[in-house]
PDB file of C-alpha atoms in Angstrom:
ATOM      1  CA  UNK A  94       2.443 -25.166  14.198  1.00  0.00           C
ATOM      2  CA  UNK A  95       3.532 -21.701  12.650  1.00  0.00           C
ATOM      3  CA  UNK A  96       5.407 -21.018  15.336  1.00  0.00           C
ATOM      4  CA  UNK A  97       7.862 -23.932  14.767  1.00  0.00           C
ATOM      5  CA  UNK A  98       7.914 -23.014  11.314  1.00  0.00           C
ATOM      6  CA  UNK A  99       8.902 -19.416  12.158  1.00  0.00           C
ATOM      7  CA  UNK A 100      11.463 -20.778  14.665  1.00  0.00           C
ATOM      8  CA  UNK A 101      12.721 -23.118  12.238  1.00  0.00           C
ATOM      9  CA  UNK A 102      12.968 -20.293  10.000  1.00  0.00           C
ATOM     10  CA  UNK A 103      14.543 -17.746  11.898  1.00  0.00           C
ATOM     11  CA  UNK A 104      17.053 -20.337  13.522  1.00  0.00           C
ATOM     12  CA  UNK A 105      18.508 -20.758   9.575  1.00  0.00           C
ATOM     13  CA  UNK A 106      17.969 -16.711   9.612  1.00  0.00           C
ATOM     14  CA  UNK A 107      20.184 -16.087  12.456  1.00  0.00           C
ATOM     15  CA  UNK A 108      22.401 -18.934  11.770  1.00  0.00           C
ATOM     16  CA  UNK A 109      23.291 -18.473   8.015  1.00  0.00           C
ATOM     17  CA  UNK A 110      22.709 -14.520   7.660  1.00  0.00           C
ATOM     18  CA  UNK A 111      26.297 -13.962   6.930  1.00  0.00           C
ATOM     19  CA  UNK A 112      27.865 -10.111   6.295  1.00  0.00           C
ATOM     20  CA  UNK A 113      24.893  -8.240   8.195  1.00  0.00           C
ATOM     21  CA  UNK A 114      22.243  -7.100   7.233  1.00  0.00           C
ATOM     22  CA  UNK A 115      21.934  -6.309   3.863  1.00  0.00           C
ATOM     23  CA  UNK A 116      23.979  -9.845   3.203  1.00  0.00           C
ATOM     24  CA  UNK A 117      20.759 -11.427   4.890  1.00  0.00           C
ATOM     25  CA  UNK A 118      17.897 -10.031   2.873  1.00  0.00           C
ATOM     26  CA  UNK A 119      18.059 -12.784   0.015  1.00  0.00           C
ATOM     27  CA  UNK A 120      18.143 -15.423   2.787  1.00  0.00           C
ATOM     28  CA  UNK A 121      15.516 -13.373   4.882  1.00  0.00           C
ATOM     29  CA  UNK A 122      13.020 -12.890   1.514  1.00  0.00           C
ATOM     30  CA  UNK A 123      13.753 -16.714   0.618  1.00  0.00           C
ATOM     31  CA  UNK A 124      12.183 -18.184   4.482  1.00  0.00           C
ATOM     32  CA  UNK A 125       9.664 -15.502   4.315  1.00  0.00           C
ATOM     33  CA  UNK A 126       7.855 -14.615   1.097  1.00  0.00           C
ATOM     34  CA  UNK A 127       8.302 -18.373  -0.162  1.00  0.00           C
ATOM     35  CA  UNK A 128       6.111 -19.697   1.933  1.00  0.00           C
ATOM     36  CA  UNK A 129       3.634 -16.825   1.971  1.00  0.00           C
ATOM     37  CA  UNK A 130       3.611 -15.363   5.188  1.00  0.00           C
ATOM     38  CA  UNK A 131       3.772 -11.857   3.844  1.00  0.00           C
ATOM     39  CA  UNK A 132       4.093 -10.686   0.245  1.00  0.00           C
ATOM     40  CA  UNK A 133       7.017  -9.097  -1.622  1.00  0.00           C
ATOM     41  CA  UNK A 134       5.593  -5.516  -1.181  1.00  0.00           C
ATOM     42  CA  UNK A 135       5.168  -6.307   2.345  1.00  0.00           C
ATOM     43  CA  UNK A 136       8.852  -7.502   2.325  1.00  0.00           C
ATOM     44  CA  UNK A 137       9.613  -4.181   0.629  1.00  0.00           C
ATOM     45  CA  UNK A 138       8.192  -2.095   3.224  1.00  0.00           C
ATOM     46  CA  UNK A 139       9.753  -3.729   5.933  1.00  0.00           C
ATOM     47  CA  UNK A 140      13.522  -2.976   4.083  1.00  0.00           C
ATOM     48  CA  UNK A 141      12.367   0.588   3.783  1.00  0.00           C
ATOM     49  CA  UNK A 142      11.095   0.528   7.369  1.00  0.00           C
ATOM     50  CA  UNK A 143      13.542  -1.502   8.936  1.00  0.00           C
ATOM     51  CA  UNK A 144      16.709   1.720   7.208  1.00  0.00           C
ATOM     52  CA  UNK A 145      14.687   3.921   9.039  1.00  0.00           C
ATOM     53  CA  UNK A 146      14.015   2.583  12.607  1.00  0.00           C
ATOM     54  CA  UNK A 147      17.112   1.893  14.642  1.00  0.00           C
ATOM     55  CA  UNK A 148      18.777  -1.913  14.946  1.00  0.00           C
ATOM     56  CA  UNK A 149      19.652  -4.481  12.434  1.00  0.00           C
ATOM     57  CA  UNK A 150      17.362  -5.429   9.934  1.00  0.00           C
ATOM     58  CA  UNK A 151      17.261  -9.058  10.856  1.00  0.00           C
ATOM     59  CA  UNK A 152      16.032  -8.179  14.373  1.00  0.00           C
ATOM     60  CA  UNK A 153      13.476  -6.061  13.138  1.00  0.00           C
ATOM     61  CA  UNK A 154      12.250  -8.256  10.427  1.00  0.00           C
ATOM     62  CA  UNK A 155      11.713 -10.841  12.625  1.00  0.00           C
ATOM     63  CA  UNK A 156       9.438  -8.486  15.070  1.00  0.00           C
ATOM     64  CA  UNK A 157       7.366  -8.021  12.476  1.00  0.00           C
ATOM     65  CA  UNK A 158       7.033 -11.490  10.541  1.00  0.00           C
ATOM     66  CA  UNK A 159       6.076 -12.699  13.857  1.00  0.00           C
ATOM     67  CA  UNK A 160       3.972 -10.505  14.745  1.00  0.00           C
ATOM     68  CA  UNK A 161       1.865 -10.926  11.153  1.00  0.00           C
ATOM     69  CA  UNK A 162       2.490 -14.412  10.113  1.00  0.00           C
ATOM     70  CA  UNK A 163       0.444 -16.194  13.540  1.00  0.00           C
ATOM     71  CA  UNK A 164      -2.615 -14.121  11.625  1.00  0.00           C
ATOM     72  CA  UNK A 165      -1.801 -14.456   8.038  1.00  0.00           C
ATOM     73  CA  UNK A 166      -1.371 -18.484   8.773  1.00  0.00           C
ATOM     74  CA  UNK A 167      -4.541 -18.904  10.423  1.00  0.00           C
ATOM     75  CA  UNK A 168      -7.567 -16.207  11.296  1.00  0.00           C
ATOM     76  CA  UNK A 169      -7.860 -17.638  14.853  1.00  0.00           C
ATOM     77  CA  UNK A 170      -4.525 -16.679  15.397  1.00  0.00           C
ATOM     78  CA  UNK A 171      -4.754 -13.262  14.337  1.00  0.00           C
ATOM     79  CA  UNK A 172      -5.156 -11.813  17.577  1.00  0.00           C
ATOM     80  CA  UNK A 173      -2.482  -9.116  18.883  1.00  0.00           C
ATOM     81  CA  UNK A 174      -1.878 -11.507  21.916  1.00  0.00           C
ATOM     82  CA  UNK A 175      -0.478 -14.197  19.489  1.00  0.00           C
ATOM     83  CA  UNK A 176       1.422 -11.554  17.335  1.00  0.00           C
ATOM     84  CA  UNK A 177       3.276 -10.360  20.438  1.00  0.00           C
ATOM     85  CA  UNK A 178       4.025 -14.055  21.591  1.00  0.00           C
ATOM     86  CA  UNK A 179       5.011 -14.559  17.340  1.00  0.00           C
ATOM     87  CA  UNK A 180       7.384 -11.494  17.613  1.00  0.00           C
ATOM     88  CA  UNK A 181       8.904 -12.357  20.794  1.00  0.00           C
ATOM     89  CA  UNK A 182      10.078 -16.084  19.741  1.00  0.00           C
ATOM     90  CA  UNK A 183      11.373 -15.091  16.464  1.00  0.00           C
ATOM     91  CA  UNK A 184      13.444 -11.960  17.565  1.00  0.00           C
ATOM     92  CA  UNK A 185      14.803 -14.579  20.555  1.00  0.00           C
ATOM     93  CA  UNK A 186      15.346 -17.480  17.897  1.00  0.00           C
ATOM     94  CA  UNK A 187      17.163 -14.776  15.469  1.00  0.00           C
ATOM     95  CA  UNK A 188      19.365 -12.827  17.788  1.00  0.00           C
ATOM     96  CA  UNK A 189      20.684 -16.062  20.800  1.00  0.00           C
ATOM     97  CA  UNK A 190      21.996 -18.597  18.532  1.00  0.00           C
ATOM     98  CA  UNK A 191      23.916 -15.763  16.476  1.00  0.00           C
ATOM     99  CA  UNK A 192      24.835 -14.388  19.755  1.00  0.00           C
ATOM    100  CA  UNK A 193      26.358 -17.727  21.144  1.00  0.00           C
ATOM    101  CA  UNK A 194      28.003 -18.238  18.141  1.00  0.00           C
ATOM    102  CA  UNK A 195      30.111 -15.073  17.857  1.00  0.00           C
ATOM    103  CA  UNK A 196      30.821 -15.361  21.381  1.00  0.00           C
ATOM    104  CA  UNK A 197      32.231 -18.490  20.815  1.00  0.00           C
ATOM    105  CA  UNK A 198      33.940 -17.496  17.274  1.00  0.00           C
ATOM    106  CA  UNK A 199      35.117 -14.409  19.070  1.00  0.00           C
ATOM    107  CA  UNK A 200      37.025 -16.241  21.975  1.00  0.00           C
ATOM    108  CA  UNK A 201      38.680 -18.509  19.540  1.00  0.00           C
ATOM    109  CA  UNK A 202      39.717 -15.754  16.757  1.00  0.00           C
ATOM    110  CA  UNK A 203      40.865 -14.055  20.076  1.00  0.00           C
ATOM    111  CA  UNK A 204      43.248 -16.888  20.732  1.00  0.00           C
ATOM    112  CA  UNK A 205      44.192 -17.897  17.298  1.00  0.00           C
ATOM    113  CA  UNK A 206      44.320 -14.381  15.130  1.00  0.00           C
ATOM    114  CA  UNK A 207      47.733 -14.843  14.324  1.00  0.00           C
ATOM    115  CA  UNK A 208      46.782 -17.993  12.351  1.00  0.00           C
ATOM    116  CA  UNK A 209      47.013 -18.305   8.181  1.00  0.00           C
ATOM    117  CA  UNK A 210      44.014 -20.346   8.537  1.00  0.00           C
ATOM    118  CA  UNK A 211      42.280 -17.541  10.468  1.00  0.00           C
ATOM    119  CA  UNK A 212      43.297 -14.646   7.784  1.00  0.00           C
ATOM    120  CA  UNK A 213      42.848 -16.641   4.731  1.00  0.00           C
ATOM    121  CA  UNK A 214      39.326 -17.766   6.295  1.00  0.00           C
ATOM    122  CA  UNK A 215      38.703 -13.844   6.693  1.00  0.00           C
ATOM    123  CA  UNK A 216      40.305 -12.852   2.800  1.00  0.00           C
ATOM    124  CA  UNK A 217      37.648 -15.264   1.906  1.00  0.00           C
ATOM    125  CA  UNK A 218      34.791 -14.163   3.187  1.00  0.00           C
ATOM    126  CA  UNK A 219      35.397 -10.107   2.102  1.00  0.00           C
ATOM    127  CA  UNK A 220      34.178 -11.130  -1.192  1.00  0.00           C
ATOM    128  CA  UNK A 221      31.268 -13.130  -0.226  1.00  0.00           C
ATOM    129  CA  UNK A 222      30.023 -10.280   1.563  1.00  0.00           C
ATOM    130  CA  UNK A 223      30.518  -7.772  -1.479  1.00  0.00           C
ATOM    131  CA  UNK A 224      28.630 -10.554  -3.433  1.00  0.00           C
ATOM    132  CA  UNK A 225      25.678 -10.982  -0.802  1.00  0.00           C
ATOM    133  CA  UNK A 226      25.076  -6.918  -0.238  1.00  0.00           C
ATOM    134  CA  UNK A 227      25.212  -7.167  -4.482  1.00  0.00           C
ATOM    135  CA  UNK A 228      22.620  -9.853  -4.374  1.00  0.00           C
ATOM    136  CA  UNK A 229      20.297  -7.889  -1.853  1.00  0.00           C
ATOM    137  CA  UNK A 230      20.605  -4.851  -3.997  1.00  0.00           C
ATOM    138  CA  UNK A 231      18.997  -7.189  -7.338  1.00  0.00           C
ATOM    139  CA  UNK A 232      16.423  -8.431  -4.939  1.00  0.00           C
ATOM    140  CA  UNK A 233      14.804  -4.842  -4.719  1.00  0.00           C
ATOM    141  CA  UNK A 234      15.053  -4.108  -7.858  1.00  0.00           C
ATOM    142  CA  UNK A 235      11.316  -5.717  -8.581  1.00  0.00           C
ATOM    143  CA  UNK A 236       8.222  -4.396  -9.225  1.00  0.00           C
ATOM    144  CA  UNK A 237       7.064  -3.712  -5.581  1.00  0.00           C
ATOM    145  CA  UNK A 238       9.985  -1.145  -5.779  1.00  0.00           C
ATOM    146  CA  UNK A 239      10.140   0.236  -9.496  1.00  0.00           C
ATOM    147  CA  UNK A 240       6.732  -0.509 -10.584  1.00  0.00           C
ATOM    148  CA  UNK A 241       5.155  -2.040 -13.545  1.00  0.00           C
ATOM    149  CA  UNK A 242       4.844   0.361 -16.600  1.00  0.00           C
ATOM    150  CA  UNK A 243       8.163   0.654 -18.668  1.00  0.00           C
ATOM    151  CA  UNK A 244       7.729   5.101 -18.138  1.00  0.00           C
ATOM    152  CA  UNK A 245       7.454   4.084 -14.050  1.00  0.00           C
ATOM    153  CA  UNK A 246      10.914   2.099 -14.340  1.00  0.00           C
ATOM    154  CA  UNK A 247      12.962   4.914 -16.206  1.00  0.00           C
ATOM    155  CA  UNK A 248      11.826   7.343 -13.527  1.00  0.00           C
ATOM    156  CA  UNK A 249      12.276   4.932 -10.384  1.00  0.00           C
ATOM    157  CA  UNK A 250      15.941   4.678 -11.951  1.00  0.00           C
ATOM    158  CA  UNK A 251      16.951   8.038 -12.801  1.00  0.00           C
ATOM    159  CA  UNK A 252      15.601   8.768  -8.657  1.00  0.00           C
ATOM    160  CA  UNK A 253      17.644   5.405  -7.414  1.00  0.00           C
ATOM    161  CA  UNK A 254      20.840   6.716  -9.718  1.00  0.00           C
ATOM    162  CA  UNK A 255      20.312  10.274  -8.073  1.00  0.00           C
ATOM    163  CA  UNK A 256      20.347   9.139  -5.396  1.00  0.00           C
ATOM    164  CA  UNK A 257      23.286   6.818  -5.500  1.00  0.00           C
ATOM    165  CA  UNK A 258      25.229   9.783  -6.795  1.00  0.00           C
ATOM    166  CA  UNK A 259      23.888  12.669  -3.966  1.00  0.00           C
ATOM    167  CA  UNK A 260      25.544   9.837  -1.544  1.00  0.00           C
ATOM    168  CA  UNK A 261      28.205   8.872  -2.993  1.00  0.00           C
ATOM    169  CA  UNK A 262      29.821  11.435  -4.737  1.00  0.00           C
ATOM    170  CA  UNK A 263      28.567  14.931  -3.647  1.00  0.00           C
ATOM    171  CA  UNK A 264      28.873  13.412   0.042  1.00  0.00           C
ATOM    172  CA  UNK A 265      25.233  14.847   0.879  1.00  0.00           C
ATOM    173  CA  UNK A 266      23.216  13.662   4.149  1.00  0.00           C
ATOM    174  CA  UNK A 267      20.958  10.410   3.515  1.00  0.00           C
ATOM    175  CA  UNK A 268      18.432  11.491   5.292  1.00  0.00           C
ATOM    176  CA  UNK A 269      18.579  14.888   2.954  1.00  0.00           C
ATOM    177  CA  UNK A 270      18.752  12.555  -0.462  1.00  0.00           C
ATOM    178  CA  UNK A 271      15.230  10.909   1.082  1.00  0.00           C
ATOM    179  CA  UNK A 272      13.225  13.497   1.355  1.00  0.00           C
ATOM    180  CA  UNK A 273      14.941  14.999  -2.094  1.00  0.00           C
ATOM    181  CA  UNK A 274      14.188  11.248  -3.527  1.00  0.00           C
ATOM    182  CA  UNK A 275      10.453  11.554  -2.107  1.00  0.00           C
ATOM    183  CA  UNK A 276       9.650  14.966  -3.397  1.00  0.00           C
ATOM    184  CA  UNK A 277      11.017  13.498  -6.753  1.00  0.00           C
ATOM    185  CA  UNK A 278       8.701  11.071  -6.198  1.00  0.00           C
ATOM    186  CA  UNK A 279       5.820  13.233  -5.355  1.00  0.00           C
ATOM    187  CA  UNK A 280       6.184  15.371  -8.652  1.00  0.00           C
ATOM    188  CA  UNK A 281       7.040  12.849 -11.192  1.00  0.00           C
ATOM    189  CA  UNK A 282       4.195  10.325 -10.136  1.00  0.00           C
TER     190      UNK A 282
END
């Protein structure tokens, strides 16, 4: 039975994860954490894990989540044989209906690109994107992230703001503002 539900889960996932990635993570914490198949810190860790190891964050959400969720549903289940069977229907149900889709969407934009319809549909959706990245953004701002005491938050801010700005602005490495975010981490907490 969980693995319909993670099917049915990842089908809306893959289907309805519009703008990439970070446009996803609302919809991806929404079929995930509601119905308790891992926690929000867990959910955390996989954001943090999923910028560091390479492909899309949907993909490798989905690895995960099915490999846990057979084990967190039921105990019997929680053998690695019915984690790897878990991961390998939801990263299948997340990436082949998206995949079928754009080809589809691609051959007709293709053919019709030209179209008003086609670049008002596309001046359209820019915003919603902007708007779904801003919504992911809010999502990590919770506790599992910035913590609990009012001290922890000012800290976890000033880093995130840092951090934002080392980016941004002085156009240094991101992999060089995580390890200077971590040591700031290290010696303030």
């Amino acid at each position: 039975m969980i693995y319909l539900k993670l099917i049915w889960a990842y089908l809306k996932i893959g289907l309805f994860g519009f703008g990439g990635g970070y446009a996803m993570l609302a919809l991806i914490e929404r079929e995930i954490v509601g119905p308790g198949w891992i926690t929000e810190q867990m959910f955390t860790d996989i954001v943090a894990i999923s910028q560091m190891t390479p492909g899309p964050i949907g993909i490798n959400s989905a690895t995960y989540i099915g490999y846990v969720a057979p084990g967190v549903s039921s105990p019997a289940l929680s053998s690695p044989l019915f984690g790897i069977l878990g991961s390998v229907i939801c990263t299948l149900v997340v990436v082949v209906p998206s995949y079928l889709l754009t080809l589809y969407t691609s051959h007709f934009i293709s053919r019709h690109k030209e179209s008003a319809i086609v670049k008002g549909v596309f001046m359209g959706l820019r915003p919603v994107v902007v708007g779904l990245i801003a919504s992911a953004a809010l999502l990590l701002m919770n506790s599992a992230n910035f913590g609990y005491e009012q001290a922890d938050i000012i800290k976890s801010v000033i880093i995130c703001i840092s951090a934002f700005v080392l980016v941004y602005f002085v156009k240094l490495h991101p992999i060089l503002v995580i390890l200077i975010a971590g040591l700031a981490g290290y010696i303030l907490y």
